[in-house]
Structure formats: structure tokens, C-alpha cells
């Protein structure tokens, strides 16, 4: 007879999940230790990681938690529209966490219902997770964490992670066939333009482009690192794209719901001209790290992109932005005019 763990795993596979492992909650203790080590190694990251405390001690938030079910959802099968390639990070383009139009979101809801039907009390946080998910996935045998801090399965690092805590003692390890990083490889670190990823498994989140162009981007005009953002507008995939273990893993064959229609609106020029109404209605719910009031951050990110990838056709747009009603947009545009001697 099948155990309850096997029933959950079987259901996950039927729904199309790539991997499904289950670990006792006690295996998250190692994450708490690693977390403290990281704070000591990179003290500047303390303020950032304070916000993650709820992930470190799940038992404080959910005293009834007994196990963690952790799963991967590959997204490398999707086509990347040319208009956004290299400019918006892939995990955000193919974000399925709250996008009800995706099969993956519906699968997440179906799996939760199934576990509840089995009599389990379960809890997840669709947007930001209930536990340190990469750690949980590694402990559950779902994959390995590489030196660039990403979790890899046989699909490379192009996988979303989902997790639930449950009120039942369970354990079922997954299997993976993922080789360790080659000896001496440091390509991800060498590729990181801001040196946020300074050593294996060591990064300063507040210097990471993904942080600075999304929820952390409070004062980009005064951020010296902005000049090294290259083509990144929202998020950064550079340390994953540079990794040989991701070679050949992106298949890019299937259409992601509603993306090919939206992508032409996300060119640098169109973001800079975007109205608040369009942003709130069509963009913000997908790229939810920036709030409905934060279209200005997208525009600041785009101005920075235009500076770093300047072509003559950007000139009138940058000059026009010098009179924008938003102070930060004006500040960025004027700085760029000075830096590039635009008149
Ligand atoms: S996401 Fe980009 S900025 Fe952040 S660590 Fe990786 S390469 Fe560096
Ligand atoms: S680039 Fe090399 S060191 Fe970095 S994660 Fe990939 S295999 Fe590991």
C-alpha cells in the first residue's frame, strides 16, 4: 500500500511537477546555522537578511509544523520574447506564483487541495515562501545549491521552487543526478558585474542588480554600481547565464500565457512612455516586486539602461524625462544628460 508521502509525490508528478521531496521540519535547523554564518561573513547584509527571519525559524510562526513538502517547476521550456531578452530576468517573465492564467498556478492550488483532502493541515506563502526553499530542496534531494547560490536540478537553475509546511511527520527523499560544480570553476563570480557574488556561496544582496532594480531600488541615481548594470532593467540572470551547468538547459519552445502580447509594451522606450493606468492594469500584477505606486522605479531603471546602452534615438526621451513630474526620474535624467553631455 502507498504511504501518504508516496501519494503526495505521485500526485505532484501527475500534475507535472518535476521533483517532489518531503523532509522533517528539524532538517531546517541547518538553514538557521548557515544563515548565522552568512551574517557573520557578510555583516553588511544584516539589514537585508533581517527581513528573512521568518524563514529561518518556521516553528516560531507555525508551532504545529512537522514536515516540509518541496517541489520544483521548470520554466526553461518557455520562449523569451526578443523585446525583453537580457533586460528582464527570466524568473520574473515566467513568474507563476500569483498568475492565475498559468497551468503552474492552477497545479499549485490543486496540490494544496489534494493534501488537505488527505487530512493534512498545510500552509504556503505563494509570493515569498514559508521556509528557506533552496535549503529545503537540497535537504530533500531535489537538487544541489551551486556556488552562485541557486538551486539546480537536471533542468539547470531555471526552476521555480514551491513549498508547504504540514502538520504530519513525513519524509520522502527525492533523487537527483546533478553533478557538483567543476573544480576551480568561478565563472559565475567572474561574470557578476557588481561583485555582489564575491566568493562561492557568498553574496552581498544589497549590491545585487536583482535587488537594486526591483524592491531594493530606492535611490538608483546615487547608486555608483548602476553604471555596471549592462542591459539589465529589472532583475539579473548574469551569474546563471554564465554557468556551464546551465548550458543547453533553456529549451524556449512554448509560449507563456499573455507574454507575447505584453512584451512589445516593455521595450525601454515604451516603459518610459508608459501611463500609470496601463502599468497598474497590465504590468504591476505580473512584476509584483514593485508596487502600483512604483512605475517611477521602472522608469529610473530604464533611464539607467539607456545610459549604459546609449544610442542617439534615446536622446529626446532622456531630455524629455528631465521635466518629468517625478523627482527621482528628473534626477536620473539630468544626471545622465551631464554624464553623456546631452543638450
Ligand atoms: S544576479 Fe547579477 S548582480 Fe546578482 S549576484 Fe548574480 S550576477 Fe551578480
Ligand atoms: S559557474 Fe561554475 S562555480 Fe558557478 S555555479 Fe556554475 S558551475 Fe558552479
Tab-separated table of C-alpha atoms in Angstrom, residues 160-310:
chain	number	residue	atom	x	y	z
A	160	UNK	CA	10.767	27.774	-9.550
A	161	UNK	CA	10.539	26.356	-6.055
A	162	UNK	CA	7.317	25.791	-4.122
A	163	UNK	CA	6.929	24.540	-0.564
A	164	UNK	CA	4.316	23.759	2.028
A	165	UNK	CA	4.730	23.043	5.694
A	166	UNK	CA	2.472	20.339	7.060
A	167	UNK	CA	1.305	19.138	10.483
A	168	UNK	CA	2.296	15.499	9.838
A	169	UNK	CA	5.640	13.809	10.378
A	170	UNK	CA	6.704	12.699	6.922
A	171	UNK	CA	9.878	12.043	4.967
A	172	UNK	CA	10.472	11.066	1.366
A	173	UNK	CA	13.765	11.940	-0.265
A	174	UNK	CA	13.858	12.750	-3.984
A	175	UNK	CA	16.666	11.578	-6.202
A	176	UNK	CA	18.788	13.738	-8.445
A	177	UNK	CA	21.640	13.178	-10.808
A	178	UNK	CA	23.167	16.648	-10.705
A	179	UNK	CA	26.994	16.826	-10.683
A	180	UNK	CA	28.848	19.202	-8.343
A	181	UNK	CA	30.431	22.408	-9.674
A	182	UNK	CA	33.634	21.583	-11.597
A	183	UNK	CA	36.780	22.017	-9.508
A	184	UNK	CA	38.173	25.518	-9.818
A	185	UNK	CA	35.169	26.931	-11.692
A	186	UNK	CA	34.402	30.531	-10.803
A	187	UNK	CA	32.623	31.735	-13.929
A	188	UNK	CA	29.558	32.961	-12.077
A	189	UNK	CA	31.666	35.093	-9.722
A	190	UNK	CA	33.839	36.427	-12.530
A	191	UNK	CA	30.713	37.366	-14.506
A	192	UNK	CA	28.944	39.254	-11.703
A	193	UNK	CA	29.201	42.887	-12.830
A	194	UNK	CA	28.752	44.430	-9.376
A	195	UNK	CA	30.880	41.873	-7.455
A	196	UNK	CA	27.817	41.148	-5.327
A	197	UNK	CA	28.740	37.471	-5.758
A	198	UNK	CA	32.240	37.728	-4.359
A	199	UNK	CA	33.052	34.163	-3.301
A	200	UNK	CA	31.421	30.748	-3.546
A	201	UNK	CA	28.045	30.820	-1.756
A	202	UNK	CA	28.778	34.395	-0.647
A	203	UNK	CA	26.947	37.427	-1.871
A	204	UNK	CA	26.024	40.886	-0.727
A	205	UNK	CA	22.339	41.148	-1.621
A	206	UNK	CA	22.304	44.934	-1.453
A	207	UNK	CA	24.893	45.061	-4.276
A	208	UNK	CA	22.933	42.637	-6.465
A	209	UNK	CA	21.306	44.034	-9.607
A	210	UNK	CA	18.210	41.940	-8.929
A	211	UNK	CA	17.773	43.752	-5.620
A	212	UNK	CA	18.723	47.220	-6.849
A	213	UNK	CA	16.420	47.163	-9.901
A	214	UNK	CA	13.371	45.812	-8.055
A	215	UNK	CA	12.290	46.072	-4.406
A	216	UNK	CA	15.650	47.481	-3.239
A	217	UNK	CA	15.876	50.288	-5.786
A	218	UNK	CA	15.242	53.283	-3.615
A	219	UNK	CA	17.908	55.686	-4.787
A	220	UNK	CA	19.365	54.443	-8.047
A	221	UNK	CA	20.613	57.852	-9.273
A	222	UNK	CA	23.032	57.963	-6.308
A	223	UNK	CA	23.999	54.293	-6.586
A	224	UNK	CA	27.546	54.056	-8.024
A	225	UNK	CA	27.021	50.425	-9.057
A	226	UNK	CA	24.278	51.416	-11.534
A	227	UNK	CA	26.874	52.053	-14.255
A	228	UNK	CA	27.741	48.357	-14.264
A	229	UNK	CA	24.184	47.065	-14.771
A	230	UNK	CA	24.764	46.447	-18.515
A	231	UNK	CA	21.491	45.543	-20.216
A	232	UNK	CA	19.603	44.708	-17.032
A	233	UNK	CA	16.420	46.698	-16.469
A	234	UNK	CA	14.524	44.516	-13.971
A	235	UNK	CA	16.409	41.658	-12.332
A	236	UNK	CA	19.616	39.965	-13.480
A	237	UNK	CA	20.434	36.492	-14.814
A	238	UNK	CA	24.131	37.033	-15.461
A	239	UNK	CA	25.533	34.596	-12.873
A	240	UNK	CA	23.131	31.919	-14.096
A	241	UNK	CA	23.691	32.581	-17.800
A	242	UNK	CA	27.464	32.340	-17.260
A	243	UNK	CA	27.222	28.945	-15.591
A	244	UNK	CA	28.331	25.971	-17.711
A	245	UNK	CA	25.888	23.787	-15.798
A	246	UNK	CA	23.053	25.733	-17.435
A	247	UNK	CA	24.391	25.136	-20.939
A	248	UNK	CA	21.717	23.650	-23.178
A	249	UNK	CA	19.127	23.725	-20.421
A	250	UNK	CA	16.979	26.520	-21.864
A	251	UNK	CA	14.618	24.954	-24.406
A	252	UNK	CA	12.484	28.019	-25.187
A	253	UNK	CA	9.834	26.220	-27.240
A	254	UNK	CA	6.489	27.050	-25.587
A	255	UNK	CA	4.521	30.273	-25.341
A	256	UNK	CA	3.968	31.620	-21.823
A	257	UNK	CA	0.385	32.862	-21.306
A	258	UNK	CA	-0.140	36.512	-22.316
A	259	UNK	CA	3.592	37.293	-22.582
A	260	UNK	CA	3.990	37.721	-26.349
A	261	UNK	CA	1.242	40.381	-26.275
A	262	UNK	CA	2.758	42.234	-23.323
A	263	UNK	CA	6.450	42.109	-24.339
A	264	UNK	CA	6.241	44.843	-27.039
A	265	UNK	CA	4.979	47.189	-24.308
A	266	UNK	CA	8.109	46.501	-22.259
A	267	UNK	CA	10.732	47.931	-24.580
A	268	UNK	CA	12.818	50.686	-22.930
A	269	UNK	CA	11.020	53.364	-24.965
A	270	UNK	CA	7.549	52.072	-24.117
A	271	UNK	CA	8.283	51.710	-20.412
A	272	UNK	CA	9.492	55.299	-20.320
A	273	UNK	CA	6.266	56.426	-22.010
A	274	UNK	CA	4.008	54.078	-20.035
A	275	UNK	CA	0.916	55.534	-18.355
A	276	UNK	CA	0.033	54.817	-14.737
A	277	UNK	CA	-3.251	53.217	-15.826
A	278	UNK	CA	-1.563	50.784	-18.207
A	279	UNK	CA	1.066	49.940	-15.610
A	280	UNK	CA	-1.451	49.196	-12.877
A	281	UNK	CA	-3.739	47.221	-15.159
A	282	UNK	CA	-1.259	45.183	-17.229
A	283	UNK	CA	2.206	45.185	-15.692
A	284	UNK	CA	2.246	45.506	-11.913
A	285	UNK	CA	0.370	42.332	-11.058
A	286	UNK	CA	2.923	40.312	-13.023
A	287	UNK	CA	6.038	42.092	-11.750
A	288	UNK	CA	4.783	42.498	-8.204
A	289	UNK	CA	8.108	43.336	-6.518
A	290	UNK	CA	7.319	46.922	-7.458
A	291	UNK	CA	4.044	48.293	-6.094
A	292	UNK	CA	1.226	50.010	-8.037
A	293	UNK	CA	2.779	53.356	-6.992
A	294	UNK	CA	6.241	52.481	-8.268
A	295	UNK	CA	6.120	52.890	-12.040
A	296	UNK	CA	8.700	55.614	-11.434
A	297	UNK	CA	11.226	52.939	-10.413
A	298	UNK	CA	10.777	51.138	-13.727
A	299	UNK	CA	11.367	54.464	-15.484
A	300	UNK	CA	14.502	55.152	-13.443
A	301	UNK	CA	15.737	51.619	-14.271
A	302	UNK	CA	15.069	52.272	-17.963
A	303	UNK	CA	16.878	55.619	-17.944
A	304	UNK	CA	19.841	53.844	-16.403
A	305	UNK	CA	19.613	51.198	-19.160
A	306	UNK	CA	19.562	53.976	-21.772
A	307	UNK	CA	22.667	55.480	-20.244
A	308	UNK	CA	24.519	52.182	-20.233
A	309	UNK	CA	23.412	51.230	-23.743
A	310	UNK	CA	23.175	54.688	-25.268
